[in-house]
mmCIF file of C-alpha atoms in Angstrom:
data_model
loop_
_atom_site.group_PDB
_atom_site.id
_atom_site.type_symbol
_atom_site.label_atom_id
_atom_site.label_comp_id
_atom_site.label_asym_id
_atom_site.label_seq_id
_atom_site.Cartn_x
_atom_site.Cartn_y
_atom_site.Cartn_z
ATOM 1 C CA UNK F 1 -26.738 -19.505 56.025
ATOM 2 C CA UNK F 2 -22.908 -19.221 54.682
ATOM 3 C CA UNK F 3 -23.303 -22.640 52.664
ATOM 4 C CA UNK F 4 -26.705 -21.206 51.202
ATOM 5 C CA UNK F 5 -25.012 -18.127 50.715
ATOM 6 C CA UNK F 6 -22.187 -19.588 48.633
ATOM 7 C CA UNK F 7 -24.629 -21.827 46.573
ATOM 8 C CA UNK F 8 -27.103 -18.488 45.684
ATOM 9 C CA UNK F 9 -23.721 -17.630 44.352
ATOM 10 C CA UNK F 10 -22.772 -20.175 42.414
ATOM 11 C CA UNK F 11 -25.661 -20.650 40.681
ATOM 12 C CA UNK F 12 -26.222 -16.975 39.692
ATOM 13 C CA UNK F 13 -22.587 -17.010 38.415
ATOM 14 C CA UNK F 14 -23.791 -20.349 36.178
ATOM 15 C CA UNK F 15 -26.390 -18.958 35.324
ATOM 16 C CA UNK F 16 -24.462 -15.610 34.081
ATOM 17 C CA UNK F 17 -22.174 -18.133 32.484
ATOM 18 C CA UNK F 18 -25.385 -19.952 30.790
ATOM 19 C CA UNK F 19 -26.745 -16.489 29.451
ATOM 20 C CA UNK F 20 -23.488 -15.452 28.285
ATOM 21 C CA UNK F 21 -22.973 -17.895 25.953
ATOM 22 C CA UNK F 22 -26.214 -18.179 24.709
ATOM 23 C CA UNK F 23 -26.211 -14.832 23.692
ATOM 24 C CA UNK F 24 -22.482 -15.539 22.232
ATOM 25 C CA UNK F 25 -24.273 -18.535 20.292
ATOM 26 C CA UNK F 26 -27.542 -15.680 18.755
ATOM 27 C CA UNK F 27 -24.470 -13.845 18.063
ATOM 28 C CA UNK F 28 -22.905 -16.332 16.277
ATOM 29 C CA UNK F 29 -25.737 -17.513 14.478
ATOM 30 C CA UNK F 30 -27.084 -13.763 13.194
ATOM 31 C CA UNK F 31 -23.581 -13.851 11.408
ATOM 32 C CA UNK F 32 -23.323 -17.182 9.962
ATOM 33 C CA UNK F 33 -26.917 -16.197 8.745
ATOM 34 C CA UNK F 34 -26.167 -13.158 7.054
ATOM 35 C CA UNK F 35 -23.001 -14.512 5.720
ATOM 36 C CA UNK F 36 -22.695 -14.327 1.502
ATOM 37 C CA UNK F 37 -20.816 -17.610 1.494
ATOM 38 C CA UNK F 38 -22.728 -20.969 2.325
ATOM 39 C CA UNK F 39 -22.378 -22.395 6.033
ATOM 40 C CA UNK F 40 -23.491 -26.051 7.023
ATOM 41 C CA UNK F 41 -22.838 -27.389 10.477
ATOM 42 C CA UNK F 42 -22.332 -31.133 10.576
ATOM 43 C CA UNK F 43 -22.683 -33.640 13.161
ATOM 44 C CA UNK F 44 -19.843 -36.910 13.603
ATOM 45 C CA UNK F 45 -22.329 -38.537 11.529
ATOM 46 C CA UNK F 46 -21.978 -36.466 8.799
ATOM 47 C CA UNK F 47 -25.741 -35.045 8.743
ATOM 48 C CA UNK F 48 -26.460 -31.111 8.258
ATOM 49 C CA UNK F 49 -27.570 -29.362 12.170
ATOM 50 C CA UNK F 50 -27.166 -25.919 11.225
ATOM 51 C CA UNK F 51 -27.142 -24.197 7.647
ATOM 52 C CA UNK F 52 -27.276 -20.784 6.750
ATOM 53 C CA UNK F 53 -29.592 -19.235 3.642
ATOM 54 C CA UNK F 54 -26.897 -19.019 1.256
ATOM 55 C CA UNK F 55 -26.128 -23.111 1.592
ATOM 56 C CA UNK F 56 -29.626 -23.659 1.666
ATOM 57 C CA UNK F 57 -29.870 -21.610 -1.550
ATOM 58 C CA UNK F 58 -26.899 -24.054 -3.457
ATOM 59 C CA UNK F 59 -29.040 -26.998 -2.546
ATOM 60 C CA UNK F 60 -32.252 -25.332 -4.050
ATOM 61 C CA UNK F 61 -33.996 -25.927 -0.616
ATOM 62 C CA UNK F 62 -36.215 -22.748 0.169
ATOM 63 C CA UNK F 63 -35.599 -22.680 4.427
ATOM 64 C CA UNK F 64 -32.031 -23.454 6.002
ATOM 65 C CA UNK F 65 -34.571 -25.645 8.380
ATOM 66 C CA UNK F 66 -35.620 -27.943 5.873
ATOM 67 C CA UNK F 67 -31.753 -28.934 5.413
ATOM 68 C CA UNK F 68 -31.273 -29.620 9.235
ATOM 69 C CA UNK F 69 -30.972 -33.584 9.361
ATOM 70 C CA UNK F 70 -29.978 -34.445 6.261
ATOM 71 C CA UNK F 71 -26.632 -35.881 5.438
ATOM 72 C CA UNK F 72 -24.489 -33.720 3.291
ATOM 73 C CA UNK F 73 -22.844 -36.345 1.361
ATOM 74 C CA UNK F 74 -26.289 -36.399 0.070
ATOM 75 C CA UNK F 75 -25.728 -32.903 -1.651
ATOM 76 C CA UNK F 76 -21.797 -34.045 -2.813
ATOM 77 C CA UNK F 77 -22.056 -34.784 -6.371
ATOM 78 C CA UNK F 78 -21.123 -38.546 -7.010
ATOM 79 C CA UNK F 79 -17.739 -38.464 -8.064
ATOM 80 C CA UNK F 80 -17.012 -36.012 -5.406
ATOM 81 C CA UNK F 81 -17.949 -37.906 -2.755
ATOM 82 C CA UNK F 82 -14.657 -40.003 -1.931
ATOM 83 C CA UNK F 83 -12.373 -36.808 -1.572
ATOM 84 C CA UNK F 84 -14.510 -35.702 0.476
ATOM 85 C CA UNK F 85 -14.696 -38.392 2.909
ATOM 86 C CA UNK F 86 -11.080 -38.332 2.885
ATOM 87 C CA UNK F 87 -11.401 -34.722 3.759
ATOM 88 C CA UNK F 88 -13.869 -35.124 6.983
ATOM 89 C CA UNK F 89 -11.247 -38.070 8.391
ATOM 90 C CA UNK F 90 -8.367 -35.670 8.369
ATOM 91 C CA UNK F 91 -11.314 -33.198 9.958
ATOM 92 C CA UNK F 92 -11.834 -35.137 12.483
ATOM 93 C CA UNK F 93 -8.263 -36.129 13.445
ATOM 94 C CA UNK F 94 -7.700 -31.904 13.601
ATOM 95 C CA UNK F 95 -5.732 -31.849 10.077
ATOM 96 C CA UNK F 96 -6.897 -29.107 8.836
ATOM 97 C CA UNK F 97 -7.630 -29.240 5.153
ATOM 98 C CA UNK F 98 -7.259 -26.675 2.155
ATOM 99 C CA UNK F 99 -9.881 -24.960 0.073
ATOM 100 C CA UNK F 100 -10.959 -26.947 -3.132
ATOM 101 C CA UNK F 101 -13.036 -27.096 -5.826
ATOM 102 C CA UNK F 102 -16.063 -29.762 -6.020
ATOM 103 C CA UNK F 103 -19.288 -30.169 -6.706
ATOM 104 C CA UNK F 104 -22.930 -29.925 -5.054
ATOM 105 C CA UNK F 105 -26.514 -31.008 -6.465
ATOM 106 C CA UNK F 106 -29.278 -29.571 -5.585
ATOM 107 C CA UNK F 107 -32.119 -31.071 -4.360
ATOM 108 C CA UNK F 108 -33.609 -30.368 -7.780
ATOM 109 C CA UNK F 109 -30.836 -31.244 -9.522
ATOM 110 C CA UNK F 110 -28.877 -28.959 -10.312
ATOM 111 C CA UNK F 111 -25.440 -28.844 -10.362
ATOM 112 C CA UNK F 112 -23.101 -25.624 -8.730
ATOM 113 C CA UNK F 113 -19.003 -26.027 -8.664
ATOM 114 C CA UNK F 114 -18.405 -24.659 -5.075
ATOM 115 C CA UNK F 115 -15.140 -23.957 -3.183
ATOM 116 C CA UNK F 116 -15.011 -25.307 -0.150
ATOM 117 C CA UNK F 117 -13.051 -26.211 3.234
ATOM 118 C CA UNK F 118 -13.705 -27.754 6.371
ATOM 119 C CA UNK F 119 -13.455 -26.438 9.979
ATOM 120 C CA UNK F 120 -13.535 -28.752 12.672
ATOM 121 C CA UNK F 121 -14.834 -27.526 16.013
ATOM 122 C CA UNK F 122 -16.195 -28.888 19.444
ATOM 123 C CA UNK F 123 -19.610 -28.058 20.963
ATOM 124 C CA UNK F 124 -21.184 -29.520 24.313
ATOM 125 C CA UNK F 125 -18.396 -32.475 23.788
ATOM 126 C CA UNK F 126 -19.716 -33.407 20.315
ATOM 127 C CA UNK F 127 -16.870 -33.271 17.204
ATOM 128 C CA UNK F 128 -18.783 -31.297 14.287
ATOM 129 C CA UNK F 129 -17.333 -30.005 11.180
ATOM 130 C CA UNK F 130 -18.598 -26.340 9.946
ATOM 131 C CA UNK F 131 -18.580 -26.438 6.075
ATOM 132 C CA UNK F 132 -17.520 -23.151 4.267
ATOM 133 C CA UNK F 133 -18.963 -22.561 0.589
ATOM 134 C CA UNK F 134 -18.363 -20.454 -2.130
ATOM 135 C CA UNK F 135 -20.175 -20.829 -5.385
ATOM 136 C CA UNK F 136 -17.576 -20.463 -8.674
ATOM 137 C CA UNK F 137 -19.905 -21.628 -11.113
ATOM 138 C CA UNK F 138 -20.454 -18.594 -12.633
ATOM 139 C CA UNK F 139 -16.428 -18.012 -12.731
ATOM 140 C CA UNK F 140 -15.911 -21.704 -14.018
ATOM 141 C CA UNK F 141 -18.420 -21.383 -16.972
ATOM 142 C CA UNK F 142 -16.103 -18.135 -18.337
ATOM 143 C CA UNK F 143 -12.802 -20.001 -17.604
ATOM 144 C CA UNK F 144 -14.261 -22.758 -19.920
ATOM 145 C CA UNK F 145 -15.925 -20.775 -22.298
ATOM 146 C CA UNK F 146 -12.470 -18.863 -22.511
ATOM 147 C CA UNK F 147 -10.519 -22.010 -23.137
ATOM 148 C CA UNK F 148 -13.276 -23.668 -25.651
ATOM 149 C CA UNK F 149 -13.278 -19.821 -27.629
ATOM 150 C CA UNK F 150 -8.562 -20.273 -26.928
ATOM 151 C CA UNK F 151 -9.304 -23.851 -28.480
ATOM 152 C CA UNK F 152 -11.328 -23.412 -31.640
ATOM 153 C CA UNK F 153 -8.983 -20.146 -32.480
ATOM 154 C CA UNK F 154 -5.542 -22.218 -32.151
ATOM 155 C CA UNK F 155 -7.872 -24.495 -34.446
ATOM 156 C CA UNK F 156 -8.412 -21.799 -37.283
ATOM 157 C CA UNK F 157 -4.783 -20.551 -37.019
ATOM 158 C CA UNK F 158 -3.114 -23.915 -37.520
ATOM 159 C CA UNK F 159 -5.699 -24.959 -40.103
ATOM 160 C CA UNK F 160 -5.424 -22.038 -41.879
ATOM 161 C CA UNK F 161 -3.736 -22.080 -45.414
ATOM 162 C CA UNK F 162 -2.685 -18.534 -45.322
ATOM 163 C CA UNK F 163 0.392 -17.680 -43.128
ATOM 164 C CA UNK F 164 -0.697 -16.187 -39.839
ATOM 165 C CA UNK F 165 1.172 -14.325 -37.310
ATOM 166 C CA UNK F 166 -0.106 -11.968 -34.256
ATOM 167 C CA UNK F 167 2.115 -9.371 -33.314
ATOM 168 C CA UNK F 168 2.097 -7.151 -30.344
ATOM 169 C CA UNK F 169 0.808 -3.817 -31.430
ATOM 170 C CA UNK F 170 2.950 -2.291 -28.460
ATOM 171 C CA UNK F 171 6.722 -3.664 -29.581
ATOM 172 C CA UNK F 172 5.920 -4.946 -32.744
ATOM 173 C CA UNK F 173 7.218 -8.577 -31.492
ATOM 174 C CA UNK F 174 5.891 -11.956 -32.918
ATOM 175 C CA UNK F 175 3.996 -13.400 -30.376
ATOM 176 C CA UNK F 176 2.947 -16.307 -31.990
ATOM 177 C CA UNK F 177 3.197 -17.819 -36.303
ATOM 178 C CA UNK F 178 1.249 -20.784 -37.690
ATOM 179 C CA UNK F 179 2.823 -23.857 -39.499
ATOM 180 C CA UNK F 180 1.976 -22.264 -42.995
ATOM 181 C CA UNK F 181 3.884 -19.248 -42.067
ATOM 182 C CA UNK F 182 6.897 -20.602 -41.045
ATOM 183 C CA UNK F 183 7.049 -23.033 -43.404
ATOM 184 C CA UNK F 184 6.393 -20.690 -46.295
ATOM 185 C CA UNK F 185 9.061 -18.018 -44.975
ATOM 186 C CA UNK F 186 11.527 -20.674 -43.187
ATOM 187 C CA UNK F 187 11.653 -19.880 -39.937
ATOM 188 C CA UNK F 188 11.622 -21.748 -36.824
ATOM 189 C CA UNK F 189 8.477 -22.745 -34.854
ATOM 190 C CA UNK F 190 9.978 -20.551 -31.909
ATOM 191 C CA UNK F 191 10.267 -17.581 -34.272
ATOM 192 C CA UNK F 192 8.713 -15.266 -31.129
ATOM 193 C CA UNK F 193 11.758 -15.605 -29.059
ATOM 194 C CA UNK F 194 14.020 -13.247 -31.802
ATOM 195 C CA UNK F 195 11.637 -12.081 -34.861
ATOM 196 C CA UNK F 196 10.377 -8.338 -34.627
ATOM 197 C CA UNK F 197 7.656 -7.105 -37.599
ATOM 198 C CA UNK F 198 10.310 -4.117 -37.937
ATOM 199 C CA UNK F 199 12.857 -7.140 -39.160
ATOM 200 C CA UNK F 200 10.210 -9.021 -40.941
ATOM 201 C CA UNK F 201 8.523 -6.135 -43.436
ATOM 202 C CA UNK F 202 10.821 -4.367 -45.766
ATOM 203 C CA UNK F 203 9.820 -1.105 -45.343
ATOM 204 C CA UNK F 204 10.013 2.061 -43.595
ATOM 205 C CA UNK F 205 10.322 1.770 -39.578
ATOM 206 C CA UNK F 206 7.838 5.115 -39.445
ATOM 207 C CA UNK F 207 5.293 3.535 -42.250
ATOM 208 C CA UNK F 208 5.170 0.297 -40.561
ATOM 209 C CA UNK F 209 4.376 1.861 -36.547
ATOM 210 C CA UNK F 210 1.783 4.118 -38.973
ATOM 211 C CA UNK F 211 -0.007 0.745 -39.980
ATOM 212 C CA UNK F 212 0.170 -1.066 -36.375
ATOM 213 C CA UNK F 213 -1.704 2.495 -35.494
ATOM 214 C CA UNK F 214 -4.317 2.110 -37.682
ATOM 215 C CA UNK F 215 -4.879 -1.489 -36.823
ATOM 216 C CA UNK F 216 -5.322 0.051 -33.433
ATOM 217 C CA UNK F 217 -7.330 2.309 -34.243
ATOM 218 C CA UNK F 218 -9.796 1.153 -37.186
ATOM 219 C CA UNK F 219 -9.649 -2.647 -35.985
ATOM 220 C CA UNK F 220 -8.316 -4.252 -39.319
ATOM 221 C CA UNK F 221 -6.162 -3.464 -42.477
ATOM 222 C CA UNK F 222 -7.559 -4.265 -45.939
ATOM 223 C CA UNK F 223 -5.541 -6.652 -48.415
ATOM 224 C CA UNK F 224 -2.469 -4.726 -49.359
ATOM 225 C CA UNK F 225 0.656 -5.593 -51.580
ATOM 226 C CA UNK F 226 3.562 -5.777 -49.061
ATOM 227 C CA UNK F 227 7.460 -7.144 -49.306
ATOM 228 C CA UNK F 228 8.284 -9.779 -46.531
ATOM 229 C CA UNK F 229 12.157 -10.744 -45.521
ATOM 230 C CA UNK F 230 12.424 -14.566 -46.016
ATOM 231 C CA UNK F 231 14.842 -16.194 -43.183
ATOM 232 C CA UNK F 232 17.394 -16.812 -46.225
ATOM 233 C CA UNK F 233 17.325 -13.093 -46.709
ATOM 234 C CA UNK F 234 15.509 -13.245 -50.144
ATOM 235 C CA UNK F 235 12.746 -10.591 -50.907
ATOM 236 C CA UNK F 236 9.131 -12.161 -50.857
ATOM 237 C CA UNK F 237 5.776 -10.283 -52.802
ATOM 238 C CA UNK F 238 2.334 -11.156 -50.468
ATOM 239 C CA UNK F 239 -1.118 -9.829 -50.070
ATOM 240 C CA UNK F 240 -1.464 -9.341 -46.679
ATOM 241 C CA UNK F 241 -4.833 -8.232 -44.370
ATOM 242 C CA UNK F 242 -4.821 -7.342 -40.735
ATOM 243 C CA UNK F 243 -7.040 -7.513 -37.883
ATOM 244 C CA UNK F 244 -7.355 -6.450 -34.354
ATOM 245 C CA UNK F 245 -7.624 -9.811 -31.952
#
């Protein structure tokens, strides 16, 4: 009766044990479901057992089920694929790897730039690696839209055959002159690290704030006769315009 006794017990504690972390694993699942960023579990062959909406979303797949099974190198875009089998062998060793930027395709074909790092984990004595995503497309696109928009600007400037220079409207400082201008007005390419507009202009401190104002205020200046200090200290006649940038 004592040895059936002590086995009654046993079991009902392994079975509290049992319950317990099954409801620990619903817990754990509910979040990873509701989670913004993409989640895909992965087996130590490399092929998707758990995936959240947001992952399944990425990979243009309508039901986190319908990833379950399928490797995920499948989803790496071609060229990314070697970095990130490099990745899952320090994974699997317990390295622990940082966040970078690669690329998925969908099962459609279409191409996101995620963030991503991997977090290696043990479950019922099988290694698995749990895949965090974060789509930056959207933030990539502006970043390279910013630079191409940067790149064709520096274009204009350095093509230009006028003399160009932006100032700072706050300090007046010369934040940046084209060829033409400091070829025309001899100064050196670095001419931002000393030259001020109040040195360059020859004329009043107070009428030459009043202008940077109006730039400020109206967006451009129209083509006015104005006196500019060459480096040699001569006295040069120009038409100049202005613009807010």
């Amino acid at each position: 009766t004592t040895a059936h006794a002590e086995l009654t017990r046993q079991y009902e504690d392994y079975r509290d044990i049992q319950e317990e972390l099954k409801e620990r694993e619903t817990s754990y699942f509910d979040l990873v479901s509701n989670l913004s960023n993409g989640i895909a579990l992965r087996d130590e062959a490399g092929l998707i057992i758990h995936a959240n909406m947001a992952f399944a979303d990425m990979v243009q797949i309508d039901e986190p089920s319908r990833v379950l099974g399928t490797p995920y190198l499948e989803f790496v875009h071609p060229e990314d694929r070697a970095e990130t089998i490099r990745r899952v062998a320090k994974n699997i060793k317990g390295i622990s790897v940082p966040w970078r930027e690669h690329r998925l395709v969908g099962a459609h074909g279409r191409t996101i730039v995620v963030e991503s790092t991997g977090v290696s984990m043990t479950q019922g004595g099988q290694h698995q690696i749990m895949g965090v995503f974060h789509d930056v497309t959207e933030r990539k696109q502006a970043e390279e839209a910013i630079a191409e928009s940067e790149a064709r600007y520096r274009a204009v400037i350095e093509q230009s055959p006028e003399a160009v220079l932006l100032i700072d409207t706050q300090t007046g400082n010369v934040i940046e002159a084209n060829a033409r201008f400091t070829e025309r007005f001899g100064y050196d390419a670095d001419i931002h690290v000393t030259l001020n507009l109040f040195d360059l202009v020859v004329d009043a401190p107070d009428t030459i704030r009043a202008n940077i104002d109006r730039i400020t205020q109206f967006g451009c200046l129209p083509v006015e006769r104005r006196l500019i200090r060459h480096r040699n200290g001569c006295i040069v006649s120009v038409e100049r315009s202005a613009a807010l940038v």
